[in-house]
Amino acid sequence: MMKSRGRAPAAVIGLVGLAALSCINDDAVFTSLRSFEDPPAAAQGFLGYATGTAERRPICGNCHVGKAADWRQTRHASAWSTLQESGLAQETCEPCHTVGANGNVVVESQVAWASTRDPRYQDVQCESCHGPGLDHVTNPDAFQPLPPLEVGIDLTRGCGECHSGTHQPFVEEWTQSRHGNMNPAPQQQAACVQCHEARGIFKAWGIRADYLEKEQAAPIPITCGVCHDPHDATNSHQLRFGIDEPNEDTNLCMKCHFRGGIPDPALTTEPHSPQGPLLLGVAGWRPPGFTFADDTIVGTHGTSRNPRMCATCHVNRLEVTDAQTGAFVFDATGHLFQAIPCLDDEGKPTRAQDCDVSDRSFVGCTPSGCHGSSGAAEAAFVVVQSRIQTLVSSLDALLAQLPVSEFNPTDGRLTTAEGARFNAQLAALRGSAVHNPFLIESLLTASIDEVEMEYGLVAGAFPSRHSDMR
């Protein structure tokens, strides 16, 4: 049976009062901790907002002042008014716009808002993820309501209980993505966990967080909470880092998609997750005398012409309508993370990797203004793919004529053959030609020239290196 008290412990009151008197923090507002009313019995231990004040302040914020102040800036804090002002408010929507069983470990549905209809439980508050807080405030040391980090279509807890369905299919799409289906081998290797496993990522990023699954043995994939901070609205969509900075250290996507962009004979001479450096124009092996005026090409995806960087193409929303009637079918969220996804018979993006160009969506290519229409983007894609494939084939044919001794990964040196092969492999990776087609073409043509000169070979015909690919 759940215990109940009308006041927080005196020790806690004293400590918070002392903190209020002795600390100044520009990021948080300190208030005196006051007693609170016991929640209605039907609420099953959920506290909700403090009563008797015009300000909507979660009781949890009496102690967790900073977190509550940050939370107030998020869309969760205005979830109820957002629903009411939408013109589409229905009772079936309320469980995801109020405090209740959705998002936390509670299974019984008739709790908090659903069982009381009390305004103190409006909005998505702390307890929506952490669960009922009464036991914690009455005995903080004995019980801590931890939120879940894992998500899933069938889980009765976590972000997916609300961020799912026809209008919000975030978890359905994420489940199909590679973020939700990580390769299990890297998740168990010390050198790889910093990008392949949730706890390893948190450690690498300096994020201190407690959650239910923290001590479990099984690896945790890249779930919502890895990229999104539910407490902080500093970045768009409550992301832990920005997406608009052309910087490998501070751009959210590039914090993992940046490795192996440049060959290093001491580590590896094969590219691995080089999308960030490629987008920014710094990837690849540079033959002697190689120059590339990346900043003069406004069409390059890594320039100021594309302020959302990776997210412009890889996280783009798409409303799917019926081709015959125009009726709404599906609201894709972009959480497949496919830039030009394959579409099914209804026009919905799928996890498929290989399909005809005509069966792909190029809608994500137009928001930044780089391409005037989906058709123009598709035409550019076809041209780029053809040109790059021809260049890769020409370079591969040259490299196939070289002796094996030119490819020695253990001798600590980088030969022209190994550098050129790195560029061929870089270009052949899925999506590389699109991330920076101008750099890829320049690297390939320069590699062909260098291999021809150093080894006395002659390549077959390949495209003019100065043609416009835009």
PDB file of C-alpha atoms in Angstrom, residues 15-300:
ATOM      1  CA  LEU A  15      18.084  21.968   2.930  1.00  0.00           C
ATOM      2  CA  VAL A  16      16.121  23.591   0.129  1.00  0.00           C
ATOM      3  CA  GLY A  17      15.527  26.679   2.206  1.00  0.00           C
ATOM      4  CA  LEU A  18      19.261  26.954   2.882  1.00  0.00           C
ATOM      5  CA  ALA A  19      19.963  26.529  -0.835  1.00  0.00           C
ATOM      6  CA  ALA A  20      17.501  29.292  -1.631  1.00  0.00           C
ATOM      7  CA  LEU A  21      19.309  31.642   0.736  1.00  0.00           C
ATOM      8  CA  SER A  22      22.884  30.814  -0.203  1.00  0.00           C
ATOM      9  CA  CYS A  23      22.861  30.122  -3.945  1.00  0.00           C
ATOM     10  CA  ILE A  24      22.304  32.243  -7.017  1.00  0.00           C
ATOM     11  CA  ASN A  25      21.768  30.502 -10.336  1.00  0.00           C
ATOM     12  CA  ASP A  26      20.867  32.464 -13.460  1.00  0.00           C
ATOM     13  CA  ASP A  27      19.421  29.354 -15.081  1.00  0.00           C
ATOM     14  CA  ALA A  28      16.912  28.510 -12.367  1.00  0.00           C
ATOM     15  CA  VAL A  29      14.423  30.228 -10.116  1.00  0.00           C
ATOM     16  CA  PHE A  30      14.644  29.225  -6.440  1.00  0.00           C
ATOM     17  CA  THR A  31      11.458  29.276  -4.432  1.00  0.00           C
ATOM     18  CA  SER A  32      10.687  28.338  -0.855  1.00  0.00           C
ATOM     19  CA  LEU A  33       9.504  24.774  -0.491  1.00  0.00           C
ATOM     20  CA  ARG A  34       5.996  24.718   0.873  1.00  0.00           C
ATOM     21  CA  SER A  35       3.693  21.950   1.981  1.00  0.00           C
ATOM     22  CA  PHE A  36       1.402  20.427  -0.605  1.00  0.00           C
ATOM     23  CA  GLU A  37      -1.984  18.829  -0.539  1.00  0.00           C
ATOM     24  CA  ASP A  38      -2.192  15.076  -0.644  1.00  0.00           C
ATOM     25  CA  PRO A  39      -3.230  14.039  -4.142  1.00  0.00           C
ATOM     26  CA  PRO A  40      -6.687  12.511  -4.569  1.00  0.00           C
ATOM     27  CA  ALA A  41      -6.718   8.826  -3.674  1.00  0.00           C
ATOM     28  CA  ALA A  42      -7.926   7.983  -7.168  1.00  0.00           C
ATOM     29  CA  ALA A  43      -4.770   9.551  -8.622  1.00  0.00           C
ATOM     30  CA  GLN A  44      -2.736   6.593  -7.319  1.00  0.00           C
ATOM     31  CA  GLY A  45       0.192   8.615  -5.992  1.00  0.00           C
ATOM     32  CA  PHE A  46       0.572  11.099  -8.860  1.00  0.00           C
ATOM     33  CA  LEU A  47       1.202  14.631  -7.534  1.00  0.00           C
ATOM     34  CA  GLY A  48       0.821  16.868 -10.573  1.00  0.00           C
ATOM     35  CA  TYR A  49       0.851  20.643 -10.251  1.00  0.00           C
ATOM     36  CA  ALA A  50       0.939  22.466  -6.929  1.00  0.00           C
ATOM     37  CA  THR A  51      -2.568  23.622  -6.082  1.00  0.00           C
ATOM     38  CA  GLY A  52      -3.674  27.036  -4.895  1.00  0.00           C
ATOM     39  CA  THR A  53      -1.396  29.034  -7.206  1.00  0.00           C
ATOM     40  CA  ALA A  54      -2.037  30.620 -10.593  1.00  0.00           C
ATOM     41  CA  GLU A  55       1.372  29.442 -11.794  1.00  0.00           C
ATOM     42  CA  ARG A  56       1.463  25.926 -13.142  1.00  0.00           C
ATOM     43  CA  ARG A  57       4.366  24.465 -11.206  1.00  0.00           C
ATOM     44  CA  PRO A  58       4.940  20.726 -10.789  1.00  0.00           C
ATOM     45  CA  ILE A  59       5.320  19.742  -7.148  1.00  0.00           C
ATOM     46  CA  CYS A  60       8.508  17.963  -8.227  1.00  0.00           C
ATOM     47  CA  GLY A  61       9.904  21.434  -8.927  1.00  0.00           C
ATOM     48  CA  ASN A  62       9.906  22.256  -5.227  1.00  0.00           C
ATOM     49  CA  CYS A  63      13.212  20.402  -5.052  1.00  0.00           C
ATOM     50  CA  HIS A  64      14.213  19.911  -8.672  1.00  0.00           C
ATOM     51  CA  VAL A  65      14.117  23.622  -9.383  1.00  0.00           C
ATOM     52  CA  GLY A  66      16.514  23.706 -12.324  1.00  0.00           C
ATOM     53  CA  LYS A  67      14.928  20.805 -14.140  1.00  0.00           C
ATOM     54  CA  ALA A  68      11.473  22.279 -13.667  1.00  0.00           C
ATOM     55  CA  ALA A  69      12.618  25.660 -14.979  1.00  0.00           C
ATOM     56  CA  ASP A  70      14.080  24.007 -18.080  1.00  0.00           C
ATOM     57  CA  TRP A  71      10.974  21.867 -18.568  1.00  0.00           C
ATOM     58  CA  ARG A  72       8.747  24.953 -18.617  1.00  0.00           C
ATOM     59  CA  GLN A  73      10.353  25.965 -21.927  1.00  0.00           C
ATOM     60  CA  THR A  74       9.477  22.696 -23.658  1.00  0.00           C
ATOM     61  CA  ARG A  75       6.360  21.841 -25.633  1.00  0.00           C
ATOM     62  CA  HIS A  76       5.488  19.224 -23.024  1.00  0.00           C
ATOM     63  CA  ALA A  77       4.721  22.068 -20.595  1.00  0.00           C
ATOM     64  CA  SER A  78       1.971  23.402 -22.870  1.00  0.00           C
ATOM     65  CA  ALA A  79       0.623  20.091 -24.150  1.00  0.00           C
ATOM     66  CA  TRP A  80      -2.906  20.679 -22.796  1.00  0.00           C
ATOM     67  CA  SER A  81      -3.355  24.147 -24.293  1.00  0.00           C
ATOM     68  CA  THR A  82      -1.865  22.947 -27.583  1.00  0.00           C
ATOM     69  CA  LEU A  83      -4.540  20.284 -27.779  1.00  0.00           C
ATOM     70  CA  GLN A  84      -7.367  22.650 -26.851  1.00  0.00           C
ATOM     71  CA  GLU A  85      -6.261  25.279 -29.351  1.00  0.00           C
ATOM     72  CA  SER A  86      -5.845  22.793 -32.171  1.00  0.00           C
ATOM     73  CA  GLY A  87      -9.552  22.647 -32.924  1.00  0.00           C
ATOM     74  CA  LEU A  88      -9.275  18.862 -32.928  1.00  0.00           C
ATOM     75  CA  ALA A  89      -9.462  18.163 -29.190  1.00  0.00           C
ATOM     76  CA  GLN A  90     -11.069  14.833 -28.353  1.00  0.00           C
ATOM     77  CA  GLU A  91     -11.141  12.778 -25.189  1.00  0.00           C
ATOM     78  CA  THR A  92      -9.111  10.058 -26.920  1.00  0.00           C
ATOM     79  CA  CYS A  93      -6.247  12.542 -27.276  1.00  0.00           C
ATOM     80  CA  GLU A  94      -6.089  13.462 -23.598  1.00  0.00           C
ATOM     81  CA  PRO A  95      -3.956  10.557 -22.295  1.00  0.00           C
ATOM     82  CA  CYS A  96      -0.987  11.963 -24.245  1.00  0.00           C
ATOM     83  CA  HIS A  97      -1.587  15.587 -23.225  1.00  0.00           C
ATOM     84  CA  THR A  98      -1.944  14.973 -19.492  1.00  0.00           C
ATOM     85  CA  VAL A  99      -0.265  13.141 -16.621  1.00  0.00           C
ATOM     86  CA  GLY A 100      -1.205   9.487 -16.505  1.00  0.00           C
ATOM     87  CA  ALA A 101       0.015   5.996 -17.292  1.00  0.00           C
ATOM     88  CA  ASN A 102       1.509   6.821 -20.687  1.00  0.00           C
ATOM     89  CA  GLY A 103       5.299   7.107 -20.752  1.00  0.00           C
ATOM     90  CA  ASN A 104       6.075   5.534 -17.373  1.00  0.00           C
ATOM     91  CA  VAL A 105       5.989   2.109 -15.742  1.00  0.00           C
ATOM     92  CA  VAL A 106       2.394   2.385 -14.496  1.00  0.00           C
ATOM     93  CA  VAL A 107       0.120  -0.041 -16.338  1.00  0.00           C
ATOM     94  CA  GLU A 108      -3.277   0.776 -14.835  1.00  0.00           C
ATOM     95  CA  SER A 109      -4.910   3.408 -17.060  1.00  0.00           C
ATOM     96  CA  GLN A 110      -7.267   4.992 -14.514  1.00  0.00           C
ATOM     97  CA  VAL A 111      -4.780   7.200 -12.683  1.00  0.00           C
ATOM     98  CA  ALA A 112      -4.053  10.938 -12.379  1.00  0.00           C
ATOM     99  CA  TRP A 113      -6.038  12.843 -15.038  1.00  0.00           C
ATOM    100  CA  ALA A 114      -8.012   9.845 -16.270  1.00  0.00           C
ATOM    101  CA  SER A 115      -9.319   9.037 -12.787  1.00  0.00           C
ATOM    102  CA  THR A 116      -9.822  12.569 -11.417  1.00  0.00           C
ATOM    103  CA  ARG A 117     -10.185  15.065 -14.306  1.00  0.00           C
ATOM    104  CA  ASP A 118      -8.323  17.414 -11.972  1.00  0.00           C
ATOM    105  CA  PRO A 119      -6.540  20.313 -13.784  1.00  0.00           C
ATOM    106  CA  ARG A 120      -3.455  19.657 -11.641  1.00  0.00           C
ATOM    107  CA  TYR A 121      -2.747  16.759 -14.032  1.00  0.00           C
ATOM    108  CA  GLN A 122      -2.925  18.692 -17.305  1.00  0.00           C
ATOM    109  CA  ASP A 123       0.165  18.886 -19.553  1.00  0.00           C
ATOM    110  CA  VAL A 124       3.004  16.381 -19.861  1.00  0.00           C
ATOM    111  CA  GLN A 125       4.760  16.832 -16.533  1.00  0.00           C
ATOM    112  CA  CYS A 126       7.681  15.178 -14.741  1.00  0.00           C
ATOM    113  CA  GLU A 127       5.582  12.224 -13.603  1.00  0.00           C
ATOM    114  CA  SER A 128       4.499  11.445 -17.166  1.00  0.00           C
ATOM    115  CA  CYS A 129       7.915   9.864 -17.644  1.00  0.00           C
ATOM    116  CA  HIS A 130       9.059   9.264 -14.063  1.00  0.00           C
ATOM    117  CA  GLY A 131       5.812   7.832 -12.722  1.00  0.00           C
ATOM    118  CA  PRO A 132       3.980   8.737  -9.485  1.00  0.00           C
ATOM    119  CA  GLY A 133       6.081  10.881  -7.166  1.00  0.00           C
ATOM    120  CA  LEU A 134       4.335  10.608  -3.805  1.00  0.00           C
ATOM    121  CA  ASP A 135       6.581   7.845  -2.443  1.00  0.00           C
ATOM    122  CA  HIS A 136       9.638   9.821  -3.489  1.00  0.00           C
ATOM    123  CA  VAL A 137       8.674  13.117  -1.852  1.00  0.00           C
ATOM    124  CA  THR A 138       7.723  11.373   1.380  1.00  0.00           C
ATOM    125  CA  ASN A 139      10.929   9.323   1.482  1.00  0.00           C
ATOM    126  CA  PRO A 140      13.454  10.590  -1.105  1.00  0.00           C
ATOM    127  CA  ASP A 141      16.288   8.269  -0.097  1.00  0.00           C
ATOM    128  CA  ALA A 142      14.205   5.116  -0.200  1.00  0.00           C
ATOM    129  CA  PHE A 143      12.548   5.526  -3.577  1.00  0.00           C
ATOM    130  CA  GLN A 144      13.534   7.211  -6.816  1.00  0.00           C
ATOM    131  CA  PRO A 145      11.075   7.113  -9.730  1.00  0.00           C
ATOM    132  CA  LEU A 146      13.343   6.497 -12.701  1.00  0.00           C
ATOM    133  CA  PRO A 147      12.136   7.000 -16.282  1.00  0.00           C
ATOM    134  CA  PRO A 148      12.609   4.350 -18.985  1.00  0.00           C
ATOM    135  CA  LEU A 149      15.152   4.880 -21.751  1.00  0.00           C
ATOM    136  CA  GLU A 150      14.097   2.020 -24.001  1.00  0.00           C
ATOM    137  CA  VAL A 151      11.214   2.448 -26.403  1.00  0.00           C
ATOM    138  CA  GLY A 152       9.231   0.101 -28.597  1.00  0.00           C
ATOM    139  CA  ILE A 153       5.912  -0.383 -30.333  1.00  0.00           C
ATOM    140  CA  ASP A 154       4.778  -3.031 -27.852  1.00  0.00           C
ATOM    141  CA  LEU A 155       6.264  -1.569 -24.657  1.00  0.00           C
ATOM    142  CA  THR A 156       3.854  -0.246 -22.031  1.00  0.00           C
ATOM    143  CA  ARG A 157       6.271   2.518 -21.078  1.00  0.00           C
ATOM    144  CA  GLY A 158       8.536   5.051 -22.738  1.00  0.00           C
ATOM    145  CA  CYS A 159       8.178   7.736 -25.400  1.00  0.00           C
ATOM    146  CA  GLY A 160       6.469   5.344 -27.811  1.00  0.00           C
ATOM    147  CA  GLU A 161       3.268   5.228 -25.785  1.00  0.00           C
ATOM    148  CA  CYS A 162       2.477   8.700 -27.104  1.00  0.00           C
ATOM    149  CA  HIS A 163       4.844   9.365 -29.973  1.00  0.00           C
ATOM    150  CA  SER A 164       3.288   6.698 -32.170  1.00  0.00           C
ATOM    151  CA  GLY A 165       0.285   6.123 -34.388  1.00  0.00           C
ATOM    152  CA  THR A 166      -0.798   7.475 -37.774  1.00  0.00           C
ATOM    153  CA  HIS A 167      -0.129  11.129 -36.889  1.00  0.00           C
ATOM    154  CA  GLN A 168       2.951  10.583 -34.704  1.00  0.00           C
ATOM    155  CA  PRO A 169       4.662   7.408 -35.976  1.00  0.00           C
ATOM    156  CA  PHE A 170       8.061   8.290 -34.530  1.00  0.00           C
ATOM    157  CA  VAL A 171       8.611   4.952 -32.825  1.00  0.00           C
ATOM    158  CA  GLU A 172       7.196   2.893 -35.698  1.00  0.00           C
ATOM    159  CA  GLU A 173       9.712   4.514 -38.045  1.00  0.00           C
ATOM    160  CA  TRP A 174      12.579   4.459 -35.557  1.00  0.00           C
ATOM    161  CA  THR A 175      11.996   0.715 -35.023  1.00  0.00           C
ATOM    162  CA  GLN A 176      12.676   0.158 -38.716  1.00  0.00           C
ATOM    163  CA  SER A 177      15.718   2.430 -38.823  1.00  0.00           C
ATOM    164  CA  ARG A 178      19.328   1.457 -38.268  1.00  0.00           C
ATOM    165  CA  HIS A 179      19.296   3.476 -35.035  1.00  0.00           C
ATOM    166  CA  GLY A 180      16.695   1.059 -33.741  1.00  0.00           C
ATOM    167  CA  ASN A 181      18.379  -2.004 -35.246  1.00  0.00           C
ATOM    168  CA  MET A 182      22.020  -1.586 -34.405  1.00  0.00           C
ATOM    169  CA  ASN A 183      24.605  -4.173 -35.364  1.00  0.00           C
ATOM    170  CA  PRO A 184      25.066  -6.209 -32.143  1.00  0.00           C
ATOM    171  CA  ALA A 185      28.803  -6.763 -32.648  1.00  0.00           C
ATOM    172  CA  PRO A 186      29.917  -3.104 -32.239  1.00  0.00           C
ATOM    173  CA  GLN A 187      27.548  -2.711 -29.289  1.00  0.00           C
ATOM    174  CA  GLN A 188      29.811  -5.041 -27.317  1.00  0.00           C
ATOM    175  CA  GLN A 189      33.213  -3.692 -28.359  1.00  0.00           C
ATOM    176  CA  ALA A 190      34.855  -1.069 -26.154  1.00  0.00           C
ATOM    177  CA  ALA A 191      36.100   0.966 -29.114  1.00  0.00           C
ATOM    178  CA  CYS A 192      32.655   1.101 -30.712  1.00  0.00           C
ATOM    179  CA  VAL A 193      30.140   1.589 -27.900  1.00  0.00           C
ATOM    180  CA  GLN A 194      30.595   5.368 -27.881  1.00  0.00           C
ATOM    181  CA  CYS A 195      28.473   5.475 -31.032  1.00  0.00           C
ATOM    182  CA  HIS A 196      26.686   2.105 -31.079  1.00  0.00           C
ATOM    183  CA  GLU A 197      25.197   1.768 -27.582  1.00  0.00           C
ATOM    184  CA  ALA A 198      23.170   4.251 -25.530  1.00  0.00           C
ATOM    185  CA  ARG A 199      25.220   4.073 -22.331  1.00  0.00           C
ATOM    186  CA  GLY A 200      28.460   4.312 -24.270  1.00  0.00           C
ATOM    187  CA  ILE A 201      27.164   7.387 -26.085  1.00  0.00           C
ATOM    188  CA  PHE A 202      26.149   9.078 -22.834  1.00  0.00           C
ATOM    189  CA  LYS A 203      29.614   8.462 -21.403  1.00  0.00           C
ATOM    190  CA  ALA A 204      31.338   9.798 -24.515  1.00  0.00           C
ATOM    191  CA  TRP A 205      29.111  12.882 -24.562  1.00  0.00           C
ATOM    192  CA  GLY A 206      29.465  13.574 -20.840  1.00  0.00           C
ATOM    193  CA  ILE A 207      25.763  13.054 -20.125  1.00  0.00           C
ATOM    194  CA  ARG A 208      24.886  12.005 -16.588  1.00  0.00           C
ATOM    195  CA  ALA A 209      21.459  10.438 -16.459  1.00  0.00           C
ATOM    196  CA  ASP A 210      19.649   7.823 -14.406  1.00  0.00           C
ATOM    197  CA  TYR A 211      17.081   5.540 -15.993  1.00  0.00           C
ATOM    198  CA  LEU A 212      15.522   2.160 -15.416  1.00  0.00           C
ATOM    199  CA  GLU A 213      17.720   0.128 -17.742  1.00  0.00           C
ATOM    200  CA  LYS A 214      21.045   1.640 -16.707  1.00  0.00           C
ATOM    201  CA  GLU A 215      22.363  -1.548 -15.094  1.00  0.00           C
ATOM    202  CA  GLN A 216      20.892  -4.116 -17.486  1.00  0.00           C
ATOM    203  CA  ALA A 217      23.305  -6.449 -19.267  1.00  0.00           C
ATOM    204  CA  ALA A 218      21.767  -6.235 -22.733  1.00  0.00           C
ATOM    205  CA  PRO A 219      22.899  -3.379 -25.013  1.00  0.00           C
ATOM    206  CA  ILE A 220      20.549  -0.439 -25.445  1.00  0.00           C
ATOM    207  CA  PRO A 221      20.148   0.943 -28.984  1.00  0.00           C
ATOM    208  CA  ILE A 222      20.038   4.620 -29.925  1.00  0.00           C
ATOM    209  CA  THR A 223      16.613   5.437 -28.494  1.00  0.00           C
ATOM    210  CA  CYS A 224      14.747   8.769 -28.402  1.00  0.00           C
ATOM    211  CA  GLY A 225      16.403   9.828 -25.141  1.00  0.00           C
ATOM    212  CA  VAL A 226      19.883   9.488 -26.616  1.00  0.00           C
ATOM    213  CA  CYS A 227      19.362  12.350 -29.080  1.00  0.00           C
ATOM    214  CA  HIS A 228      16.535  14.216 -27.309  1.00  0.00           C
ATOM    215  CA  ASP A 229      16.653  15.803 -23.850  1.00  0.00           C
ATOM    216  CA  PRO A 230      13.117  15.856 -22.404  1.00  0.00           C
ATOM    217  CA  HIS A 231      14.049  18.624 -19.947  1.00  0.00           C
ATOM    218  CA  ASP A 232      15.833  21.085 -22.202  1.00  0.00           C
ATOM    219  CA  ALA A 233      14.517  23.205 -25.086  1.00  0.00           C
ATOM    220  CA  THR A 234      17.806  24.956 -25.817  1.00  0.00           C
ATOM    221  CA  ASN A 235      18.038  23.289 -29.217  1.00  0.00           C
ATOM    222  CA  SER A 236      15.227  22.712 -31.683  1.00  0.00           C
ATOM    223  CA  HIS A 237      13.068  19.680 -30.932  1.00  0.00           C
ATOM    224  CA  GLN A 238      14.786  19.354 -27.548  1.00  0.00           C
ATOM    225  CA  LEU A 239      17.919  17.868 -29.091  1.00  0.00           C
ATOM    226  CA  ARG A 240      20.972  17.376 -26.892  1.00  0.00           C
ATOM    227  CA  PHE A 241      23.158  19.223 -29.400  1.00  0.00           C
ATOM    228  CA  GLY A 242      22.405  21.546 -32.289  1.00  0.00           C
ATOM    229  CA  ILE A 243      21.993  20.377 -35.863  1.00  0.00           C
ATOM    230  CA  ASP A 244      22.811  23.669 -37.580  1.00  0.00           C
ATOM    231  CA  GLU A 245      26.522  23.904 -36.836  1.00  0.00           C
ATOM    232  CA  PRO A 246      29.099  22.787 -39.448  1.00  0.00           C
ATOM    233  CA  ASN A 247      31.320  21.382 -36.722  1.00  0.00           C
ATOM    234  CA  GLU A 248      32.202  17.754 -36.043  1.00  0.00           C
ATOM    235  CA  ASP A 249      32.422  18.338 -32.282  1.00  0.00           C
ATOM    236  CA  THR A 250      29.125  20.150 -31.732  1.00  0.00           C
ATOM    237  CA  ASN A 251      26.773  18.958 -34.478  1.00  0.00           C
ATOM    238  CA  LEU A 252      24.518  16.221 -33.059  1.00  0.00           C
ATOM    239  CA  CYS A 253      24.672  13.905 -36.090  1.00  0.00           C
ATOM    240  CA  MET A 254      28.373  14.409 -36.673  1.00  0.00           C
ATOM    241  CA  LYS A 255      29.288  13.468 -33.115  1.00  0.00           C
ATOM    242  CA  CYS A 256      29.042   9.898 -34.386  1.00  0.00           C
ATOM    243  CA  HIS A 257      28.941  10.210 -38.153  1.00  0.00           C
ATOM    244  CA  PHE A 258      32.463  11.584 -38.429  1.00  0.00           C
ATOM    245  CA  ARG A 259      34.882   8.688 -38.023  1.00  0.00           C
ATOM    246  CA  GLY A 260      37.201   7.360 -40.676  1.00  0.00           C
ATOM    247  CA  GLY A 261      36.860  10.275 -43.077  1.00  0.00           C
ATOM    248  CA  ILE A 262      40.628  10.477 -43.631  1.00  0.00           C
ATOM    249  CA  PRO A 263      42.942   7.455 -44.011  1.00  0.00           C
ATOM    250  CA  ASP A 264      45.258   6.853 -41.097  1.00  0.00           C
ATOM    251  CA  PRO A 265      47.846   4.098 -41.618  1.00  0.00           C
ATOM    252  CA  ALA A 266      48.207   3.730 -37.838  1.00  0.00           C
ATOM    253  CA  LEU A 267      44.516   2.863 -37.498  1.00  0.00           C
ATOM    254  CA  THR A 268      42.746   1.990 -40.732  1.00  0.00           C
ATOM    255  CA  THR A 269      42.896   2.760 -44.411  1.00  0.00           C
ATOM    256  CA  GLU A 270      39.178   2.139 -44.945  1.00  0.00           C
ATOM    257  CA  PRO A 271      36.476   4.797 -44.496  1.00  0.00           C
ATOM    258  CA  HIS A 272      34.022   4.274 -41.659  1.00  0.00           C
ATOM    259  CA  SER A 273      31.042   6.570 -40.987  1.00  0.00           C
ATOM    260  CA  PRO A 274      32.685   9.515 -42.800  1.00  0.00           C
ATOM    261  CA  GLN A 275      29.492  11.455 -43.558  1.00  0.00           C
ATOM    262  CA  GLY A 276      30.329  14.509 -41.434  1.00  0.00           C
ATOM    263  CA  PRO A 277      33.813  15.192 -42.827  1.00  0.00           C
ATOM    264  CA  LEU A 278      32.529  14.468 -46.325  1.00  0.00           C
ATOM    265  CA  LEU A 279      29.666  16.933 -45.968  1.00  0.00           C
ATOM    266  CA  LEU A 280      32.054  19.598 -44.682  1.00  0.00           C
ATOM    267  CA  GLY A 281      34.529  18.981 -47.497  1.00  0.00           C
ATOM    268  CA  VAL A 282      37.454  17.684 -45.433  1.00  0.00           C
ATOM    269  CA  ALA A 283      37.239  13.925 -46.100  1.00  0.00           C
ATOM    270  CA  GLY A 284      39.354  11.740 -48.335  1.00  0.00           C
ATOM    271  CA  TRP A 285      42.963  11.150 -49.275  1.00  0.00           C
ATOM    272  CA  ARG A 286      44.514  14.243 -50.816  1.00  0.00           C
ATOM    273  CA  PRO A 287      47.023  13.465 -53.593  1.00  0.00           C
ATOM    274  CA  PRO A 288      50.105  15.751 -53.749  1.00  0.00           C
ATOM    275  CA  GLY A 289      49.143  19.184 -54.985  1.00  0.00           C
ATOM    276  CA  PHE A 290      45.406  18.554 -54.595  1.00  0.00           C
ATOM    277  CA  THR A 291      43.260  21.667 -54.103  1.00  0.00           C
ATOM    278  CA  PHE A 292      39.510  21.990 -53.742  1.00  0.00           C
ATOM    279  CA  ALA A 293      37.650  25.304 -53.547  1.00  0.00           C
ATOM    280  CA  ASP A 294      34.671  23.958 -51.620  1.00  0.00           C
ATOM    281  CA  ASP A 295      33.499  27.370 -50.427  1.00  0.00           C
ATOM    282  CA  THR A 296      32.904  28.604 -53.980  1.00  0.00           C
ATOM    283  CA  ILE A 297      30.286  25.967 -54.772  1.00  0.00           C
ATOM    284  CA  VAL A 298      27.000  27.144 -53.272  1.00  0.00           C
ATOM    285  CA  GLY A 299      25.242  23.914 -54.142  1.00  0.00           C
ATOM    286  CA  THR A 300      27.350  21.845 -51.782  1.00  0.00           C
TER     287      THR A 300
END
